[in-house]
PDB file of C-alpha atoms in Angstrom:
ATOM      1  CA  MET X   1     -63.638  20.007  14.256  1.00 48.00           C
ATOM      2  CA  ASP X   2     -67.345  20.622  14.988  1.00 50.00           C
ATOM      3  CA  LEU X   3     -70.103  18.052  14.522  1.00 45.00           C
ATOM      4  CA  ARG X   4     -71.162  19.387  11.121  1.00 46.00           C
ATOM      5  CA  SER X   5     -67.585  19.208   9.828  1.00 46.00           C
ATOM      6  CA  LYS X   6     -67.228  15.651  11.130  1.00 43.00           C
ATOM      7  CA  ARG X   7     -70.475  14.653   9.447  1.00 43.00           C
ATOM      8  CA  LYS X   8     -69.360  16.234   6.169  1.00 44.00           C
ATOM      9  CA  ALA X   9     -65.992  14.512   6.328  1.00 46.00           C
ATOM     10  CA  SER X  10     -67.680  11.180   7.079  1.00 44.00           C
ATOM     11  CA  VAL X  11     -70.033  11.502   4.121  1.00 44.00           C
ATOM     12  CA  GLY X  12     -67.170  12.493   1.834  1.00 48.00           C
ATOM     13  CA  THR X  13     -65.056   9.560   3.018  1.00 46.00           C
ATOM     14  CA  THR X  14     -67.918   7.099   2.530  1.00 47.00           C
ATOM     15  CA  SER X  15     -68.627   8.443  -0.949  1.00 49.00           C
ATOM     16  CA  LEU X  16     -64.965   8.287  -1.937  1.00 50.00           C
ATOM     17  CA  SER X  17     -64.636   4.751  -0.543  1.00 50.00           C
ATOM     18  CA  SER X  18     -67.667   3.594  -2.524  1.00 51.00           C
ATOM     19  CA  LYS X  19     -66.309   5.245  -5.654  1.00 48.00           C
ATOM     20  CA  ARG X  20     -62.973   3.494  -5.216  1.00 47.00           C
ATOM     21  CA  ARG X  21     -64.646   0.084  -4.891  1.00 46.00           C
ATOM     22  CA  THR X  22     -66.807   0.605  -7.962  1.00 46.00           C
ATOM     23  CA  ILE X  23     -64.022   1.821 -10.237  1.00 43.00           C
ATOM     24  CA  SER X  24     -61.579  -0.746  -8.861  1.00 44.00           C
ATOM     25  CA  ALA X  25     -63.957  -3.545  -9.848  1.00 43.00           C
ATOM     26  CA  VAL X  26     -64.180  -2.141 -13.381  1.00 45.00           C
ATOM     27  CA  THR X  27     -60.400  -1.875 -13.550  1.00 44.00           C
ATOM     28  CA  GLU X  28     -59.891  -5.480 -12.443  1.00 45.00           C
ATOM     29  CA  GLN X  29     -62.322  -6.708 -15.086  1.00 43.00           C
ATOM     30  CA  THR X  30     -60.566  -4.661 -17.746  1.00 46.00           C
ATOM     31  CA  MET X  31     -57.137  -5.840 -16.667  1.00 45.00           C
ATOM     32  CA  ALA X  32     -58.322  -9.429 -17.004  1.00 42.00           C
ATOM     33  CA  HIS X  33     -59.400  -8.702 -20.578  1.00 43.00           C
ATOM     34  CA  LYS X  34     -55.860  -8.274 -21.865  1.00 57.00           C
ATOM     35  CA  THR X  35     -52.491  -9.223 -20.439  1.00 68.00           C
ATOM     36  CA  ILE X  36     -48.960  -8.598 -21.629  1.00 72.00           C
ATOM     37  CA  SER X  37     -45.923 -10.848 -21.632  1.00 78.00           C
ATOM     38  CA  PHE X  38     -43.187  -9.880 -19.199  1.00 85.00           C
ATOM     39  CA  ARG X  39     -40.752 -11.884 -21.333  1.00 88.00           C
ATOM     40  CA  GLY X  40     -40.930  -9.450 -24.224  1.00 89.00           C
ATOM     41  CA  PRO X  41     -38.106  -7.127 -25.349  1.00 93.00           C
ATOM     42  CA  THR X  42     -37.228  -4.169 -23.133  1.00 95.00           C
ATOM     43  CA  ILE X  43     -36.084  -0.590 -23.726  1.00 96.00           C
ATOM     44  CA  GLN X  44     -33.666   1.552 -21.718  1.00 97.00           C
ATOM     45  CA  VAL X  45     -35.216   4.955 -20.961  1.00 98.00           C
ATOM     46  CA  THR X  46     -32.936   7.570 -19.375  1.00 97.00           C
ATOM     47  CA  VAL X  47     -34.843  10.427 -17.751  1.00 98.00           C
ATOM     48  CA  GLY X  48     -33.313  13.660 -16.438  1.00 96.00           C
ATOM     49  CA  LYS X  49     -30.006  15.452 -16.865  1.00 92.00           C
ATOM     50  CA  GLY X  50     -27.669  17.538 -14.693  1.00 83.00           C
ATOM     51  CA  ASN X  51     -27.119  18.046 -10.967  1.00 85.00           C
ATOM     52  CA  GLU X  52     -30.540  19.505 -10.145  1.00 84.00           C
ATOM     53  CA  ASN X  53     -32.311  16.792 -12.118  1.00 87.00           C
ATOM     54  CA  PRO X  54     -30.085  13.677 -11.835  1.00 92.00           C
ATOM     55  CA  ALA X  55     -30.632  11.174 -14.620  1.00 95.00           C
ATOM     56  CA  HIS X  56     -32.088   7.759 -13.921  1.00 96.00           C
ATOM     57  CA  THR X  57     -32.271   4.856 -16.378  1.00 97.00           C
ATOM     58  CA  TYR X  58     -35.334   2.618 -16.440  1.00 98.00           C
ATOM     59  CA  THR X  59     -35.797  -0.748 -18.104  1.00 97.00           C
ATOM     60  CA  VAL X  60     -39.318  -0.890 -19.529  1.00 97.00           C
ATOM     61  CA  LEU X  61     -41.183  -3.425 -21.632  1.00 96.00           C
ATOM     62  CA  ARG X  62     -41.177  -2.216 -25.219  1.00 95.00           C
ATOM     63  CA  GLU X  63     -44.793  -3.274 -25.768  1.00 94.00           C
ATOM     64  CA  LEU X  64     -46.025  -1.098 -22.901  1.00 94.00           C
ATOM     65  CA  LEU X  65     -44.364   1.980 -24.364  1.00 96.00           C
ATOM     66  CA  THR X  66     -45.371   1.466 -27.980  1.00 95.00           C
ATOM     67  CA  THR X  67     -49.025   0.636 -27.288  1.00 93.00           C
ATOM     68  CA  ASP X  68     -49.508   3.723 -25.104  1.00 95.00           C
ATOM     69  CA  SER X  69     -47.356   6.473 -26.607  1.00 96.00           C
ATOM     70  CA  GLU X  70     -47.368   7.663 -30.199  1.00 95.00           C
ATOM     71  CA  LEU X  71     -43.907   9.187 -29.662  1.00 96.00           C
ATOM     72  CA  PHE X  72     -42.417   5.918 -28.412  1.00 97.00           C
ATOM     73  CA  ARG X  73     -44.129   3.988 -31.177  1.00 95.00           C
ATOM     74  CA  ARG X  74     -42.500   6.166 -33.826  1.00 94.00           C
ATOM     75  CA  MET X  75     -39.091   6.485 -32.146  1.00 94.00           C
ATOM     76  CA  LEU X  76     -38.769   2.742 -31.673  1.00 94.00           C
ATOM     77  CA  GLN X  77     -39.287   1.879 -35.304  1.00 86.00           C
ATOM     78  CA  THR X  78     -36.228  -0.068 -36.392  1.00 79.00           C
ATOM     79  CA  GLU X  79     -35.015   2.503 -38.938  1.00 85.00           C
ATOM     80  CA  PHE X  80     -34.377   5.061 -36.199  1.00 90.00           C
ATOM     81  CA  LYS X  81     -31.355   5.105 -33.908  1.00 92.00           C
ATOM     82  CA  GLU X  82     -33.487   4.619 -30.792  1.00 94.00           C
ATOM     83  CA  GLY X  83     -35.142   1.560 -32.298  1.00 92.00           C
ATOM     84  CA  LYS X  84     -31.853  -0.023 -33.323  1.00 92.00           C
ATOM     85  CA  GLU X  85     -30.126   0.639 -30.001  1.00 94.00           C
ATOM     86  CA  GLY X  86     -33.151   0.055 -27.789  1.00 94.00           C
ATOM     87  CA  ALA X  87     -32.411   3.222 -25.812  1.00 96.00           C
ATOM     88  CA  ILE X  88     -34.228   6.548 -25.434  1.00 97.00           C
ATOM     89  CA  SER X  89     -33.279   9.726 -23.567  1.00 96.00           C
ATOM     90  CA  LEU X  90     -35.721  12.218 -22.009  1.00 97.00           C
ATOM     91  CA  PRO X  91     -33.366  14.864 -20.550  1.00 96.00           C
ATOM     92  CA  ASP X  92     -36.013  17.565 -20.080  1.00 94.00           C
ATOM     93  CA  HIS X  93     -38.266  15.525 -17.804  1.00 96.00           C
ATOM     94  CA  HIS X  94     -37.919  14.433 -14.183  1.00 96.00           C
ATOM     95  CA  PRO X  95     -37.607  10.838 -12.889  1.00 96.00           C
ATOM     96  CA  ASP X  96     -40.351  11.516 -10.311  1.00 94.00           C
ATOM     97  CA  THR X  97     -42.758  12.265 -13.145  1.00 96.00           C
ATOM     98  CA  PHE X  98     -41.671   9.219 -15.136  1.00 97.00           C
ATOM     99  CA  ASP X  99     -42.313   7.137 -12.001  1.00 95.00           C
ATOM    100  CA  LEU X 100     -45.952   8.246 -12.203  1.00 95.00           C
ATOM    101  CA  TYR X 101     -46.054   7.251 -15.857  1.00 97.00           C
ATOM    102  CA  LEU X 102     -44.667   3.787 -15.112  1.00 96.00           C
ATOM    103  CA  GLN X 103     -47.215   3.322 -12.314  1.00 93.00           C
ATOM    104  CA  TYR X 104     -49.895   4.053 -14.851  1.00 94.00           C
ATOM    105  CA  LEU X 105     -48.404   1.712 -17.475  1.00 94.00           C
ATOM    106  CA  TYR X 106     -47.969  -1.269 -15.183  1.00 91.00           C
ATOM    107  CA  LEU X 107     -50.818  -0.800 -12.697  1.00 89.00           C
ATOM    108  CA  ARG X 108     -53.338   1.213 -14.722  1.00 87.00           C
ATOM    109  CA  LYS X 109     -53.585   3.450 -11.672  1.00 84.00           C
ATOM    110  CA  LEU X 110     -52.216   6.882 -10.864  1.00 83.00           C
ATOM    111  CA  PHE X 111     -51.269   7.610  -7.272  1.00 73.00           C
ATOM    112  CA  THR X 112     -51.094  11.282  -6.312  1.00 60.00           C
ATOM    113  CA  ALA X 113     -48.898   9.940  -3.563  1.00 52.00           C
ATOM    114  CA  GLU X 114     -47.561  11.442  -0.360  1.00 53.00           C
ATOM    115  CA  ARG X 115     -44.015  10.969  -1.562  1.00 47.00           C
ATOM    116  CA  PHE X 116     -44.518  14.213  -3.464  1.00 46.00           C
ATOM    117  CA  VAL X 117     -45.561  15.928  -0.241  1.00 50.00           C
ATOM    118  CA  ASN X 118     -42.718  16.924   2.078  1.00 54.00           C
ATOM    119  CA  HIS X 119     -44.380  17.870   5.362  1.00 54.00           C
ATOM    120  CA  ASP X 120     -41.029  19.053   6.738  1.00 55.00           C
ATOM    121  CA  THR X 121     -41.187  22.039   4.369  1.00 57.00           C
ATOM    122  CA  PHE X 122     -44.492  23.261   5.806  1.00 57.00           C
ATOM    123  CA  ASP X 123     -44.191  26.441   7.834  1.00 61.00           C
ATOM    124  CA  SER X 124     -47.124  26.669  10.246  1.00 63.00           C
ATOM    125  CA  GLU X 125     -46.600  30.435  10.549  1.00 65.00           C
ATOM    126  CA  GLY X 126     -48.013  30.337  14.086  1.00 69.00           C
ATOM    127  CA  LEU X 127     -51.367  28.995  12.899  1.00 69.00           C
ATOM    128  CA  GLU X 128     -53.524  26.741  15.046  1.00 70.00           C
ATOM    129  CA  GLY X 129     -56.661  24.634  14.795  1.00 76.00           C
ATOM    130  CA  ILE X 130     -58.756  24.915  11.656  1.00 80.00           C
ATOM    131  CA  GLU X 131     -56.500  27.594  10.146  1.00 74.00           C
ATOM    132  CA  LEU X 132     -53.465  25.321  10.525  1.00 78.00           C
ATOM    133  CA  GLU X 133     -55.382  22.423   8.969  1.00 78.00           C
ATOM    134  CA  LYS X 134     -56.417  24.601   6.016  1.00 81.00           C
ATOM    135  CA  HIS X 135     -52.821  25.797   5.569  1.00 77.00           C
ATOM    136  CA  ILE X 136     -51.465  22.241   5.523  1.00 81.00           C
ATOM    137  CA  ASN X 137     -54.178  21.023   3.133  1.00 82.00           C
ATOM    138  CA  GLN X 138     -53.415  23.857   0.732  1.00 82.00           C
ATOM    139  CA  ARG X 139     -49.714  23.027   0.778  1.00 84.00           C
ATOM    140  CA  ILE X 140     -50.467  19.347   0.166  1.00 87.00           C
ATOM    141  CA  TYR X 141     -52.783  20.263  -2.707  1.00 89.00           C
ATOM    142  CA  ASN X 142     -50.225  22.622  -4.260  1.00 88.00           C
ATOM    143  CA  GLN X 143     -47.507  19.969  -4.287  1.00 88.00           C
ATOM    144  CA  LYS X 144     -49.826  17.307  -5.678  1.00 91.00           C
ATOM    145  CA  ALA X 145     -51.209  19.689  -8.294  1.00 93.00           C
ATOM    146  CA  MET X 146     -47.723  20.605  -9.497  1.00 93.00           C
ATOM    147  CA  ALA X 147     -46.796  16.921  -9.731  1.00 93.00           C
ATOM    148  CA  LEU X 148     -49.886  16.378 -11.868  1.00 96.00           C
ATOM    149  CA  VAL X 149     -49.093  19.381 -14.076  1.00 96.00           C
ATOM    150  CA  ASP X 150     -45.685  17.799 -14.727  1.00 96.00           C
ATOM    151  CA  ALA X 151     -47.427  14.502 -15.518  1.00 97.00           C
ATOM    152  CA  ILE X 152     -49.748  16.218 -17.998  1.00 98.00           C
ATOM    153  CA  CYS X 153     -46.753  17.901 -19.656  1.00 98.00           C
ATOM    154  CA  LEU X 154     -45.018  14.524 -19.974  1.00 98.00           C
ATOM    155  CA  ALA X 155     -48.181  12.985 -21.419  1.00 98.00           C
ATOM    156  CA  ASP X 156     -48.366  15.779 -23.981  1.00 97.00           C
ATOM    157  CA  TYR X 157     -44.726  15.221 -24.963  1.00 97.00           C
ATOM    158  CA  LEU X 158     -45.168  11.452 -25.217  1.00 98.00           C
ATOM    159  CA  GLN X 159     -48.515  11.860 -27.013  1.00 96.00           C
ATOM    160  CA  SER X 160     -50.125   9.522 -24.499  1.00 97.00           C
ATOM    161  CA  ASP X 161     -53.859  10.181 -24.591  1.00 96.00           C
ATOM    162  CA  ASP X 162     -54.745   7.906 -21.689  1.00 95.00           C
ATOM    163  CA  PHE X 163     -52.009   9.158 -19.339  1.00 96.00           C
ATOM    164  CA  HIS X 164     -53.073  12.736 -20.070  1.00 97.00           C
ATOM    165  CA  ASN X 165     -56.697  11.894 -19.330  1.00 96.00           C
ATOM    166  CA  VAL X 166     -56.047  10.120 -16.040  1.00 95.00           C
ATOM    167  CA  ALA X 167     -53.761  12.960 -14.872  1.00 96.00           C
ATOM    168  CA  ILE X 168     -56.382  15.576 -15.810  1.00 97.00           C
ATOM    169  CA  ASP X 169     -59.000  13.600 -13.884  1.00 95.00           C
ATOM    170  CA  ALA X 170     -56.673  13.386 -10.874  1.00 94.00           C
ATOM    171  CA  LEU X 171     -56.126  17.157 -10.957  1.00 95.00           C
ATOM    172  CA  ILE X 172     -59.867  17.844 -11.087  1.00 96.00           C
ATOM    173  CA  GLU X 173     -60.648  15.365  -8.318  1.00 93.00           C
ATOM    174  CA  SER X 174     -57.813  16.631  -6.104  1.00 92.00           C
ATOM    175  CA  SER X 175     -59.111  20.187  -6.544  1.00 92.00           C
ATOM    176  CA  GLU X 176     -62.614  19.127  -5.569  1.00 91.00           C
ATOM    177  CA  TYR X 177     -61.368  16.992  -2.676  1.00 90.00           C
ATOM    178  CA  TYR X 178     -59.204  19.696  -1.080  1.00 89.00           C
ATOM    179  CA  GLY X 179     -61.341  22.666  -2.126  1.00 88.00           C
ATOM    180  CA  TYR X 180     -58.428  24.514  -3.722  1.00 89.00           C
ATOM    181  CA  TRP X 181     -57.897  25.409  -7.357  1.00 90.00           C
ATOM    182  CA  LEU X 182     -54.835  25.908  -9.516  1.00 88.00           C
ATOM    183  CA  VAL X 183     -55.251  29.670  -9.915  1.00 86.00           C
ATOM    184  CA  ASP X 184     -52.361  31.372  -8.084  1.00 85.00           C
ATOM    185  CA  PRO X 185     -50.229  33.580 -10.378  1.00 84.00           C
ATOM    186  CA  ALA X 186     -47.108  31.385 -10.165  1.00 85.00           C
ATOM    187  CA  ASP X 187     -49.142  28.257 -10.906  1.00 88.00           C
ATOM    188  CA  VAL X 188     -50.980  29.910 -13.787  1.00 89.00           C
ATOM    189  CA  SER X 189     -47.651  31.027 -15.276  1.00 90.00           C
ATOM    190  CA  ARG X 190     -46.340  27.485 -15.113  1.00 92.00           C
ATOM    191  CA  VAL X 191     -49.460  26.124 -16.789  1.00 94.00           C
ATOM    192  CA  LEU X 192     -49.256  28.722 -19.567  1.00 93.00           C
ATOM    193  CA  GLU X 193     -45.581  27.942 -20.150  1.00 93.00           C
ATOM    194  CA  SER X 194     -46.457  24.269 -20.585  1.00 94.00           C
ATOM    195  CA  GLY X 195     -48.357  25.067 -23.765  1.00 94.00           C
ATOM    196  CA  VAL X 196     -50.775  22.163 -23.141  1.00 97.00           C
ATOM    197  CA  SER X 197     -54.036  23.543 -24.515  1.00 96.00           C
ATOM    198  CA  LYS X 198     -56.405  21.214 -22.623  1.00 97.00           C
ATOM    199  CA  LEU X 199     -54.711  22.016 -19.305  1.00 97.00           C
ATOM    200  CA  ILE X 200     -54.825  25.753 -20.039  1.00 96.00           C
ATOM    201  CA  GLN X 201     -58.534  25.460 -20.864  1.00 95.00           C
ATOM    202  CA  LEU X 202     -59.193  23.691 -17.546  1.00 96.00           C
ATOM    203  CA  VAL X 203     -57.325  26.300 -15.485  1.00 94.00           C
ATOM    204  CA  ARG X 204     -59.180  29.108 -17.255  1.00 92.00           C
ATOM    205  CA  ASP X 205     -62.466  27.451 -16.325  1.00 93.00           C
ATOM    206  CA  PHE X 206     -61.220  27.183 -12.731  1.00 92.00           C
ATOM    207  CA  LEU X 207     -60.690  30.950 -12.829  1.00 88.00           C
ATOM    208  CA  VAL X 208     -64.064  31.778 -14.365  1.00 89.00           C
ATOM    209  CA  TYR X 209     -66.311  29.348 -12.510  1.00 89.00           C
ATOM    210  CA  GLN X 210     -64.629  28.966  -9.131  1.00 84.00           C
ATOM    211  CA  ASN X 211     -63.058  32.330  -8.225  1.00 75.00           C
ATOM    212  CA  SER X 212     -64.048  35.907  -7.485  1.00 63.00           C
ATOM    213  CA  PRO X 213     -63.464  38.430 -10.304  1.00 58.00           C
ATOM    214  CA  TYR X 214     -61.989  40.700  -7.632  1.00 56.00           C
ATOM    215  CA  LYS X 215     -59.203  38.184  -7.094  1.00 60.00           C
ATOM    216  CA  LEU X 216     -58.627  37.948 -10.818  1.00 60.00           C
ATOM    217  CA  GLU X 217     -57.933  41.681 -11.007  1.00 58.00           C
ATOM    218  CA  LYS X 218     -55.124  41.646  -8.450  1.00 56.00           C
ATOM    219  CA  GLY X 219     -52.259  43.856  -9.576  1.00 53.00           C
ATOM    220  CA  ASP X 220     -49.294  41.919  -8.178  1.00 58.00           C
ATOM    221  CA  ILE X 221     -48.904  39.448 -11.033  1.00 64.00           C
ATOM    222  CA  GLU X 222     -45.305  39.543 -12.247  1.00 65.00           C
ATOM    223  CA  SER X 223     -45.785  37.528 -15.434  1.00 74.00           C
ATOM    224  CA  GLU X 224     -47.268  39.608 -18.251  1.00 81.00           C
ATOM    225  CA  MET X 225     -48.582  36.434 -19.870  1.00 83.00           C
ATOM    226  CA  ALA X 226     -50.360  35.393 -16.649  1.00 82.00           C
ATOM    227  CA  SER X 227     -51.696  38.925 -16.141  1.00 81.00           C
ATOM    228  CA  THR X 228     -53.241  38.913 -19.618  1.00 85.00           C
ATOM    229  CA  PHE X 229     -54.693  35.475 -18.939  1.00 87.00           C
ATOM    230  CA  TYR X 230     -56.293  36.660 -15.685  1.00 84.00           C
ATOM    231  CA  LYS X 231     -57.764  39.768 -17.301  1.00 83.00           C
ATOM    232  CA  SER X 232     -59.262  37.753 -20.145  1.00 85.00           C
ATOM    233  CA  ALA X 233     -61.217  35.679 -17.616  1.00 85.00           C
ATOM    234  CA  VAL X 234     -62.706  38.655 -15.732  1.00 82.00           C
ATOM    235  CA  PRO X 235     -65.457  39.648 -18.246  1.00 84.00           C
ATOM    236  CA  GLU X 236     -66.736  36.085 -18.490  1.00 84.00           C
ATOM    237  CA  ALA X 237     -66.765  35.656 -14.692  1.00 83.00           C
ATOM    238  CA  ASN X 238     -68.572  39.002 -14.251  1.00 81.00           C
ATOM    239  CA  LYS X 239     -71.102  38.097 -16.922  1.00 82.00           C
ATOM    240  CA  LEU X 240     -71.995  34.915 -15.054  1.00 82.00           C
ATOM    241  CA  LEU X 241     -72.277  36.622 -11.679  1.00 78.00           C
ATOM    242  CA  ASN X 242     -74.263  39.603 -12.981  1.00 79.00           C
ATOM    243  CA  GLY X 243     -76.630  37.467 -15.002  1.00 70.00           C
ATOM    244  CA  THR X 244     -78.114  34.163 -13.958  1.00 71.00           C
ATOM    245  CA  GLY X 245     -75.144  33.327 -11.765  1.00 72.00           C
ATOM    246  CA  ARG X 246     -72.758  30.452 -12.031  1.00 77.00           C
ATOM    247  CA  PRO X 247     -74.373  27.159 -13.025  1.00 78.00           C
ATOM    248  CA  ASP X 248     -74.705  24.466 -10.383  1.00 77.00           C
ATOM    249  CA  GLY X 249     -72.712  22.118 -12.589  1.00 86.00           C
ATOM    250  CA  ARG X 250     -69.231  23.363 -13.411  1.00 90.00           C
ATOM    251  CA  PRO X 251     -67.857  22.562 -16.899  1.00 93.00           C
ATOM    252  CA  TRP X 252     -65.524  19.888 -15.499  1.00 94.00           C
ATOM    253  CA  GLU X 253     -68.528  18.253 -13.817  1.00 93.00           C
ATOM    254  CA  THR X 254     -70.891  18.291 -16.787  1.00 93.00           C
ATOM    255  CA  ASN X 255     -68.393  17.590 -19.572  1.00 93.00           C
ATOM    256  CA  ARG X 256     -64.987  16.439 -18.363  1.00 94.00           C
ATOM    257  CA  CYS X 257     -64.311  14.951 -21.778  1.00 95.00           C
ATOM    258  CA  GLN X 258     -63.559  18.432 -23.175  1.00 96.00           C
ATOM    259  CA  TYR X 259     -60.263  18.443 -21.235  1.00 97.00           C
ATOM    260  CA  HIS X 260     -59.214  15.015 -22.492  1.00 97.00           C
ATOM    261  CA  ARG X 261     -57.056  13.990 -25.404  1.00 93.00           C
ATOM    262  CA  HIS X 262     -58.650  11.683 -27.953  1.00 88.00           C
ATOM    263  CA  PRO X 263     -56.916   9.304 -30.359  1.00 80.00           C
ATOM    264  CA  VAL X 264     -56.385  10.581 -33.870  1.00 68.00           C
ATOM    265  CA  GLU X 265     -57.990   8.290 -36.408  1.00 59.00           C
ATOM    266  CA  GLY X 266     -55.334   6.207 -38.105  1.00 52.00           C
ATOM    267  CA  SER X 267     -52.675   6.949 -35.465  1.00 50.00           C
ATOM    268  CA  GLY X 268     -51.702   3.292 -35.378  1.00 48.00           C
ATOM    269  CA  LEU X 269     -52.337   2.773 -31.675  1.00 49.00           C
ATOM    270  CA  ALA X 270     -54.398  -0.342 -31.097  1.00 41.00           C
ATOM    271  CA  ASP X 271     -57.907   0.301 -29.782  1.00 41.00           C
ATOM    272  CA  ASP X 272     -57.930  -2.875 -27.690  1.00 38.00           C
ATOM    273  CA  VAL X 273     -55.180  -1.577 -25.428  1.00 37.00           C
ATOM    274  CA  ARG X 274     -57.178   1.518 -24.444  1.00 37.00           C
ATOM    275  CA  LYS X 275     -58.564   0.504 -21.068  1.00 38.00           C
ATOM    276  CA  ASP X 276     -60.474   2.036 -18.223  1.00 38.00           C
ATOM    277  CA  PHE X 277     -58.297   3.150 -15.338  1.00 35.00           C
ATOM    278  CA  HIS X 278     -58.791   4.805 -12.002  1.00 40.00           C
ATOM    279  CA  VAL X 279     -57.366   7.516  -9.829  1.00 44.00           C
ATOM    280  CA  VAL X 280     -56.257   6.800  -6.295  1.00 42.00           C
ATOM    281  CA  MET X 281     -56.172   9.839  -3.984  1.00 40.00           C
ATOM    282  CA  ARG X 282     -54.557   9.461  -0.569  1.00 38.00           C
TER     283      ARG X 282
END
């Protein structure tokens, strides 16, 4: 790494460290504002199904689930089977993703942790030096980004506004940190299949504001849905480049709130349990 790269990395590390300290202090103050009882009733949540996605059963405080998730709040009403039995099944989701959700519920933090990154699967392809480092960083980013896409899908299913928002923020900050964006055809297809409108909007903005129109017009996209999505972004990207150029501030920098979920008035979720939280990137 040359001197300029070292200096850039040092500045980035210092900035990130300062950001962590600032947000952590806010989080600690917020956590002190409201506590929960660990002696309250619990719920059995079984996540996963089948050989490829083995089920795991969690025991979770009922209050944590019902104050965060509109789905849990409704399902655990006493007139429903789940409420009477104190058990819920989520067969279409993965335990790894539910682990992230529980981290958020109990710690008010979301770790885009290395446990999602299997370095043994990385094929160096004969690369060395900076090229090898770039290859590894891209693989790390891809695995983290996919874990966060799964988290956003779970948040959408659970109707958890705060979990969605912290996962969206983690995806944006991971993209900025690694310098890669969720725009490869396979990734775009997965995002489109999720049906999560805020996530789709974010990825489209990644395409328009962070990528070359030439790349968007590549003809090797297998998914017709992804191909249409790419082509729809080309005119807007060209318009920016041929006019005044792309703005210095990207949409996710100037107005991140547009990618967030917001509570529906009268949803029944208590306002005093909506806290600040922070993202921890490793």
